[in-house]
Coordinates of C-alpha atoms in Angstrom, one line a residue:
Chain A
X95 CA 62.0 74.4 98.8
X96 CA 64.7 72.2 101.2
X97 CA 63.9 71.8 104.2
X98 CA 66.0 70.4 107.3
X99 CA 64.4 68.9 110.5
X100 CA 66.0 69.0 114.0
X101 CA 64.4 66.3 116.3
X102 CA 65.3 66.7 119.5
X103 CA 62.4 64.1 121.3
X104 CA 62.8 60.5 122.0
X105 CA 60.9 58.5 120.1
X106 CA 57.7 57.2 121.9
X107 CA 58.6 59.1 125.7
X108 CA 57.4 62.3 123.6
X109 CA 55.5 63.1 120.6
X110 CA 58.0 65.0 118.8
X111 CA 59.6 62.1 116.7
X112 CA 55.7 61.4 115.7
X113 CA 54.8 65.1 115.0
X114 CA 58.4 65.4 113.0
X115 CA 57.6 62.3 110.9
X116 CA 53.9 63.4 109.8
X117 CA 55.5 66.5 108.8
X118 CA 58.2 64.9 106.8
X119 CA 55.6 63.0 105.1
X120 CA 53.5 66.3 104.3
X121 CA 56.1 68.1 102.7
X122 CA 57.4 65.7 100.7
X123 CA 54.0 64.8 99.6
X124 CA 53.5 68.5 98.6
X125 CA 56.7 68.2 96.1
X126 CA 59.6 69.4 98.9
X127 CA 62.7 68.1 99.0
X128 CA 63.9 66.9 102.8
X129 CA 67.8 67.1 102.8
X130 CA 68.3 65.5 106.4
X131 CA 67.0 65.2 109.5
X132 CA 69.5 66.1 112.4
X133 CA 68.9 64.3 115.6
X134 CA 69.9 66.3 118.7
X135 CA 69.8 65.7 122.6
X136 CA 67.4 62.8 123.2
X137 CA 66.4 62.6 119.6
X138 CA 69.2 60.5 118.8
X139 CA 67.0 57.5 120.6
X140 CA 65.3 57.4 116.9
X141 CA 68.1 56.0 116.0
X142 CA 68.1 53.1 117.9
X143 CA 68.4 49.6 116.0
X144 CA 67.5 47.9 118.6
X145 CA 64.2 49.4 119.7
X146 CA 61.4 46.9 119.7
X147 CA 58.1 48.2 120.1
X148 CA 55.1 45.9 119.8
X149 CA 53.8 45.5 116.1
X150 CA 50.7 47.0 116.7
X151 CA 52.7 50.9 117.8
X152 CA 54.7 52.7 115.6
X153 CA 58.2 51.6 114.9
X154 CA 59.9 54.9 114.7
X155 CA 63.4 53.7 113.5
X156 CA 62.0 52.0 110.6
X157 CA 59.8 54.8 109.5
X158 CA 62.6 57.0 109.0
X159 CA 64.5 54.6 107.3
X160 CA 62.0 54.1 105.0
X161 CA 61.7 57.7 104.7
X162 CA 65.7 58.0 104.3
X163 CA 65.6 54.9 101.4
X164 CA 62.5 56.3 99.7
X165 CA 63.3 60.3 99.4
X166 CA 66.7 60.0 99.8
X167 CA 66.8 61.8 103.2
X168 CA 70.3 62.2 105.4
X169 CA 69.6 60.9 108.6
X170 CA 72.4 63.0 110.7
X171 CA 73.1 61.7 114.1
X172 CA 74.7 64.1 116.6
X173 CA 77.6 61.9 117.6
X174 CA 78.3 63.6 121.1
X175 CA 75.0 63.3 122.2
X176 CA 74.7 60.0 120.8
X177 CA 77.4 58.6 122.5
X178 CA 76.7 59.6 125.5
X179 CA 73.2 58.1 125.7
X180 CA 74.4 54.9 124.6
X181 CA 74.0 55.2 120.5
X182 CA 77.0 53.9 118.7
X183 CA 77.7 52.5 115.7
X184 CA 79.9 49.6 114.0
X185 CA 82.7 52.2 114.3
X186 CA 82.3 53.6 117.8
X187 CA 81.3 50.3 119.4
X188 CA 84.6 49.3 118.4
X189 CA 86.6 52.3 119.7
X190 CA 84.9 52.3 123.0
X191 CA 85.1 48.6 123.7
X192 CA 81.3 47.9 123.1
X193 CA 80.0 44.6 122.4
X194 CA 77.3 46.1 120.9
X195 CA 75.8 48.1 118.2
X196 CA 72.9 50.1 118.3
X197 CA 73.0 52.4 115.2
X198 CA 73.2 51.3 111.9
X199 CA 72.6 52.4 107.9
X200 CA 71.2 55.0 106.6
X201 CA 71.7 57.0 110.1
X202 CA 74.9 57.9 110.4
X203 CA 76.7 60.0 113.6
X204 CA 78.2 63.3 112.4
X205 CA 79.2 66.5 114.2
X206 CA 77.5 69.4 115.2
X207 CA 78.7 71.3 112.1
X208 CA 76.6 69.5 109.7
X209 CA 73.3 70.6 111.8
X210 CA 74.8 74.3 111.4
X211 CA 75.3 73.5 107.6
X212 CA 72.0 72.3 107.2
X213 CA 70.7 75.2 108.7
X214 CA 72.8 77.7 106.1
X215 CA 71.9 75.9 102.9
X216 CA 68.2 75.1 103.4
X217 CA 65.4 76.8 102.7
X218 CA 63.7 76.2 105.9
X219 CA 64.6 74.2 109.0
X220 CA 62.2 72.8 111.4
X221 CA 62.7 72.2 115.1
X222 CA 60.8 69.2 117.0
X223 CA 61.2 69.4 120.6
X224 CA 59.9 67.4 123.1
Chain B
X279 CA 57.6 93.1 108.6
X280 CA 61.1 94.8 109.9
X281 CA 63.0 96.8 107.8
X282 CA 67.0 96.1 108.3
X283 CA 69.5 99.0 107.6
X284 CA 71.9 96.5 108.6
X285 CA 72.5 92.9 107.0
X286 CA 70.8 90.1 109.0
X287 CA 73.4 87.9 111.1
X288 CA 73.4 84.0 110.9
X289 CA 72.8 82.6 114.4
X290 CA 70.5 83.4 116.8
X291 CA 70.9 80.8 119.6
X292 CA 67.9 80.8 122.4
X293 CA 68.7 79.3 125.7
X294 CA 65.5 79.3 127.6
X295 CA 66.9 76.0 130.4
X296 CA 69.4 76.7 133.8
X297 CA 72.5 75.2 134.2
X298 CA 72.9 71.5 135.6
X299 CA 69.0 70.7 135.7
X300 CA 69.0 69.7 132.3
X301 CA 71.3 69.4 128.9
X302 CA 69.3 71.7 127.3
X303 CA 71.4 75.0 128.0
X304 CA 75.1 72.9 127.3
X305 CA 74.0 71.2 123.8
X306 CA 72.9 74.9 123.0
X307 CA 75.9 76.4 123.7
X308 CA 77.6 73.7 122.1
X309 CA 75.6 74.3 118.2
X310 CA 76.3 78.3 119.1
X311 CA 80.1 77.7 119.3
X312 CA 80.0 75.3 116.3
X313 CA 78.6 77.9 114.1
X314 CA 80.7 80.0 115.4
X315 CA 83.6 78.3 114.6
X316 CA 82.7 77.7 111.6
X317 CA 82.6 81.5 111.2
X318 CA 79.0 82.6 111.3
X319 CA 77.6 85.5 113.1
X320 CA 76.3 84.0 116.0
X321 CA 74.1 86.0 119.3
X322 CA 72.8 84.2 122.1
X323 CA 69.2 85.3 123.8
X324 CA 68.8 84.0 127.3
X325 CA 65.5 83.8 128.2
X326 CA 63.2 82.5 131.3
X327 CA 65.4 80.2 133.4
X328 CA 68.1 80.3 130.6
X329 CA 69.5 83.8 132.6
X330 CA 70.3 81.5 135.2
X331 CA 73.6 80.3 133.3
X332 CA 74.7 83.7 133.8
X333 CA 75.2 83.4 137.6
X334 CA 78.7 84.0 138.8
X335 CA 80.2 81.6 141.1
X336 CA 78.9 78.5 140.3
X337 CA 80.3 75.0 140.8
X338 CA 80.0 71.8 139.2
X339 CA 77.2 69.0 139.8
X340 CA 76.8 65.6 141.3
X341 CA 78.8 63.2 140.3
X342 CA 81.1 66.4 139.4
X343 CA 79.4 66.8 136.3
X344 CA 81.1 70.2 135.2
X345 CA 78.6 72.9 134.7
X346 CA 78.7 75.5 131.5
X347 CA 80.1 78.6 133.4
X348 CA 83.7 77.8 131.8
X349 CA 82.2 77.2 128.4
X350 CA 80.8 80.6 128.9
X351 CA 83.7 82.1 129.3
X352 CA 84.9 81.3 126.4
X353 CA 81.9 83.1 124.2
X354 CA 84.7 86.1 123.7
X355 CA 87.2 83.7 122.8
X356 CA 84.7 82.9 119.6
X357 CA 83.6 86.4 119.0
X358 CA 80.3 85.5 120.3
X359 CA 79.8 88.8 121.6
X360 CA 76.1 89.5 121.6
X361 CA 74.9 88.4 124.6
X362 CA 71.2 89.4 125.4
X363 CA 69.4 88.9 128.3
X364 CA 65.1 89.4 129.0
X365 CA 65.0 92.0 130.8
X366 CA 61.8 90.7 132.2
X367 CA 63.6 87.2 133.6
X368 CA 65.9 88.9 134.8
X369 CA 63.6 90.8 137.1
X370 CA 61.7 88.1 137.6
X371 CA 64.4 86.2 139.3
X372 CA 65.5 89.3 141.3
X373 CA 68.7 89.3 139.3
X374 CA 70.9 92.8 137.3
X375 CA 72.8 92.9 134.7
X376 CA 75.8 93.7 136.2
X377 CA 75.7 90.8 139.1
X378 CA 75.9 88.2 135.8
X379 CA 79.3 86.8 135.1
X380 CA 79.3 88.6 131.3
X381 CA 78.7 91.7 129.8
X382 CA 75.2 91.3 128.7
X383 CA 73.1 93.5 127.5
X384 CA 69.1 94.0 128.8
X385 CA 66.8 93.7 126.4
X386 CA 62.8 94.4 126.3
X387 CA 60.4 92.3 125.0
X388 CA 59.7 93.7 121.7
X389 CA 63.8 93.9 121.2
X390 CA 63.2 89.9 121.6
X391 CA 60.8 89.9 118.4
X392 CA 63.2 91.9 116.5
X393 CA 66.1 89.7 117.1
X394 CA 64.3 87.0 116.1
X395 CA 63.9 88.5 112.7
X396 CA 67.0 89.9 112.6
X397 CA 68.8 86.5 112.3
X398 CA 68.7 83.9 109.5
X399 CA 68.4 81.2 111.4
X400 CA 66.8 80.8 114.9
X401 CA 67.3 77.6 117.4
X402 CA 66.1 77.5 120.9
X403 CA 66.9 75.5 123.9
Chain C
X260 CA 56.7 87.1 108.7
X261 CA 57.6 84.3 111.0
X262 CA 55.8 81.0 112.0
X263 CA 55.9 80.3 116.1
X264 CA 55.3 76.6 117.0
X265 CA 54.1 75.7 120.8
X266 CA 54.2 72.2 121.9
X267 CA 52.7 72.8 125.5
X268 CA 49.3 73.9 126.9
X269 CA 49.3 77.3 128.5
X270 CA 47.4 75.3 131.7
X271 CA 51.0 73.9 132.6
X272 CA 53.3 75.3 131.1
X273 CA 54.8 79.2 130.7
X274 CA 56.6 78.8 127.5
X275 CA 53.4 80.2 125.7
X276 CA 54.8 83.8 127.5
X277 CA 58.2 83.5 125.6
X278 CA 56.8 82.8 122.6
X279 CA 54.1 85.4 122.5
X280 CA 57.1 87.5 123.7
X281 CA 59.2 86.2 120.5
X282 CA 56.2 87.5 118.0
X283 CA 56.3 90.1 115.9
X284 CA 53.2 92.1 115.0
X285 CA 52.8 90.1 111.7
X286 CA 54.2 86.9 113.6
X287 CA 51.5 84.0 113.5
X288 CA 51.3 81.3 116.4
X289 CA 50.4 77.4 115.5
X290 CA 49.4 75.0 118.1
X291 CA 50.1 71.4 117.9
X292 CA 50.4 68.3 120.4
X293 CA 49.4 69.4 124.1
X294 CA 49.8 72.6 123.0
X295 CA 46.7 72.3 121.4
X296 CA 44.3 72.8 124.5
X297 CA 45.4 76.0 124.5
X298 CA 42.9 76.4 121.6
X299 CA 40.1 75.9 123.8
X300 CA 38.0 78.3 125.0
X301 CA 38.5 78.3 128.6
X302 CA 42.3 78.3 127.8
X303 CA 42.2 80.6 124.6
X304 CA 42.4 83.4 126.6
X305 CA 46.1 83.3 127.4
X306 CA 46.1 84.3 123.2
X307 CA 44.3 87.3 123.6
X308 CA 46.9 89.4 122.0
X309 CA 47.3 87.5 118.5
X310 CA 43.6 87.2 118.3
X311 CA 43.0 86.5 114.6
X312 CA 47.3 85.1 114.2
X313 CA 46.5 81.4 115.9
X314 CA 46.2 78.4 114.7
X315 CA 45.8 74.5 115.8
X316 CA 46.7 71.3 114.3
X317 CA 43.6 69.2 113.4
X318 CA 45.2 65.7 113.7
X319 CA 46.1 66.4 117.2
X320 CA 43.1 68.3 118.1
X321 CA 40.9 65.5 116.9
X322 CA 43.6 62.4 118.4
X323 CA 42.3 64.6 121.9
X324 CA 38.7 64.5 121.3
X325 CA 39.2 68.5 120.9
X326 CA 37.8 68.9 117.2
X327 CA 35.0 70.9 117.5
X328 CA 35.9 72.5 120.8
X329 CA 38.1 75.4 119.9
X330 CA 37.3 78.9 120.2
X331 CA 35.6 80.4 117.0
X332 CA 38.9 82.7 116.7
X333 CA 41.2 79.7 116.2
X334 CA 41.9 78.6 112.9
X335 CA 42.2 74.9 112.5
X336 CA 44.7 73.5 109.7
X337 CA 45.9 69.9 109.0
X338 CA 49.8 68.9 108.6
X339 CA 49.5 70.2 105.1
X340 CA 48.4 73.5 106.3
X341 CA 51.4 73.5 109.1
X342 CA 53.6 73.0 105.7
X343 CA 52.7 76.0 103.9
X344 CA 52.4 78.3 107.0
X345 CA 56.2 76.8 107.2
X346 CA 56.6 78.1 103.1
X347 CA 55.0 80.9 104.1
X348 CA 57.1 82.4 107.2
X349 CA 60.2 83.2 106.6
X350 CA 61.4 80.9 109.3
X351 CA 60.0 78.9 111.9
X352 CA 60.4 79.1 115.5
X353 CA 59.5 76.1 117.8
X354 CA 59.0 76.6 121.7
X355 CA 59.0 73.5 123.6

């Protein structure tokens, strides 16, 4: 089956990005194929190249990177809510004056509309809250 | 299981969070008029606090943050038309129907379970 | 048949009443994270009405020393259990 996720928890404040990446892991382990994984309200903090958590704690950002790389997962970034909470990218940084960039390859900030296209053309979609 | 005379609709949005406390109840509103836009049957449950957004007269926030009543308004304007309500929050916070700011309409709690079947896709708030 | 996922124990939090509210007779209930204490017997109670329709996610029961704790009626299934009850449902509907 395809299956979409929508993370909607910070990573490490909540154990939504934790719950949402063992279950990524599972059902692509049991032969599923993960089209994306949408990152909504303070999901988008996933996202975050910048986050440095101490080696011995999960490192979020990289997991689903490796994820993305590996299974060839979209990581979708809600661009609105990203924005807002201080997620920009090479692009955006620019626009807005930033002098700096905290979201990077393979996550990419998208609209809305592709979490609603997700929803339509996969099998199942998944919602992580915090 | 529910039987369906009627094909099931696309969209059914939850929004279970009041206005201003949190961006829970505006970034639903924003993935229901999305999908709406993008021409998808879309119907919006309001449950717990979430009947709250249906308050008439309210204003904006610190900071004037606006609120959501105007995006509200604009539901029609996107033929997002089925607006239900939990009969049960409702009461609960003391509130009818016909004080909100929309047409809504009441609905009981196993209406709830059969909306949630009754749409493709469910996303709460 | 739909799957209902609750994040939050029943002790703090009254989203467990919307989702029971959201169930369908054939609806089943998984508990994972916090929500987990809900599987305990003391707390199990709030369930009463899908006796026999919950469920509890092993890695976080045993990550909160809860393994072995749950009420006999629970049924306890690892991440690749919460997989196929998501194959399973038609959809899946999380209440955080």
């Amino acid at each position: 089956m395809r299956y979409a996720i929508l993370l909607m928890g910070a990573p490490y404040s909540h154990q939504a990005s934790h719950s949402a990446l063992r279950f990524a892991r599972a059902l692509v382990a049991r032969g599923h194929r993960l089209e994306a994984v949408f990152f909504y309200h303070d999901g988008v903090h996933n996202a975050s190249r910048l986050a440095a958590p101490p080696q011995d704690e999960p490192h979020l950002m990289d997991a689903w990177t490796d994820l993305s790389r590996e299974h060839e997962v979209a990581l979708q970034v809600c661009i609105a809510a990203a924005l807002r909470r201080g997620l920009l990218d090479e692009r955006e940084a620019a626009r807005h004056g930033k002098d700096g960039i905290s979201v990077a390859a393979p996550f990419e900030l998208t609209g809305l509309g592709q979490l609603i296209d997700l929803g339509t053309r996969c099998d199942r979609l998944v919602t992580f809250g915090p | 299981m529910h039987e369906h005379d009627e094909p099931l609709r696309d969209l059914l949005v939850i929004l279970r969070h009041a206005p201003h406390g949190s961006s829970w109840l505006k970034e639903g509103l924003d993935a229901a008029l999305v999908a709406a836009a993008f021409g998808q049957s879309v119907s919006l449950l309001f449950m717990g606090e979430g009947v709250m957004a249906l308050m008439p007269g309210q204003g904006p926030g610190p900071l004037e943050q606006k609120g959501t009543a105007a995006t509200l308004e604009m539901l029609e304007m996107y033929d997002i038309e089925t607006l239900l309500v939990d009969a049960e929050a409702l009461s609960a916070l003391g509130l009818s129907a016909d004080e909100l700011m929309l047409d809504v309409t009441p609905v009981s709690t196993e209406a709830i379970s059969e909306a949630l079947s009754a749409h493709c896709l469910v996303l709460t708030f | 048949m739909l799957l209902h996922v609750v994040n939050r124990s029943p002790a703090n939090s009254r989203v467990y009443e919307q989702a029971l509210s959201g169930m369908g007779p054939d609806d089943v209930l998984l508990l994972i994270e916090d929500g987990v204490q809900g599987a305990l017997p003391q707390l199990v109670r709030y369930y009463a009405e899908i006796e026999g329709r919950l469920f509890a996610l092993r890695e976080d029961l045993e990550a909160r020393g809860l393994l072995g704790r749950c009420a006999e009626s629970v049924q306890v299934v690892d991440v690749d259990g919460f997989v196929t009850l998501t194959e399973e449902a038609e959809r899946t509907v999380s209440w955080y």
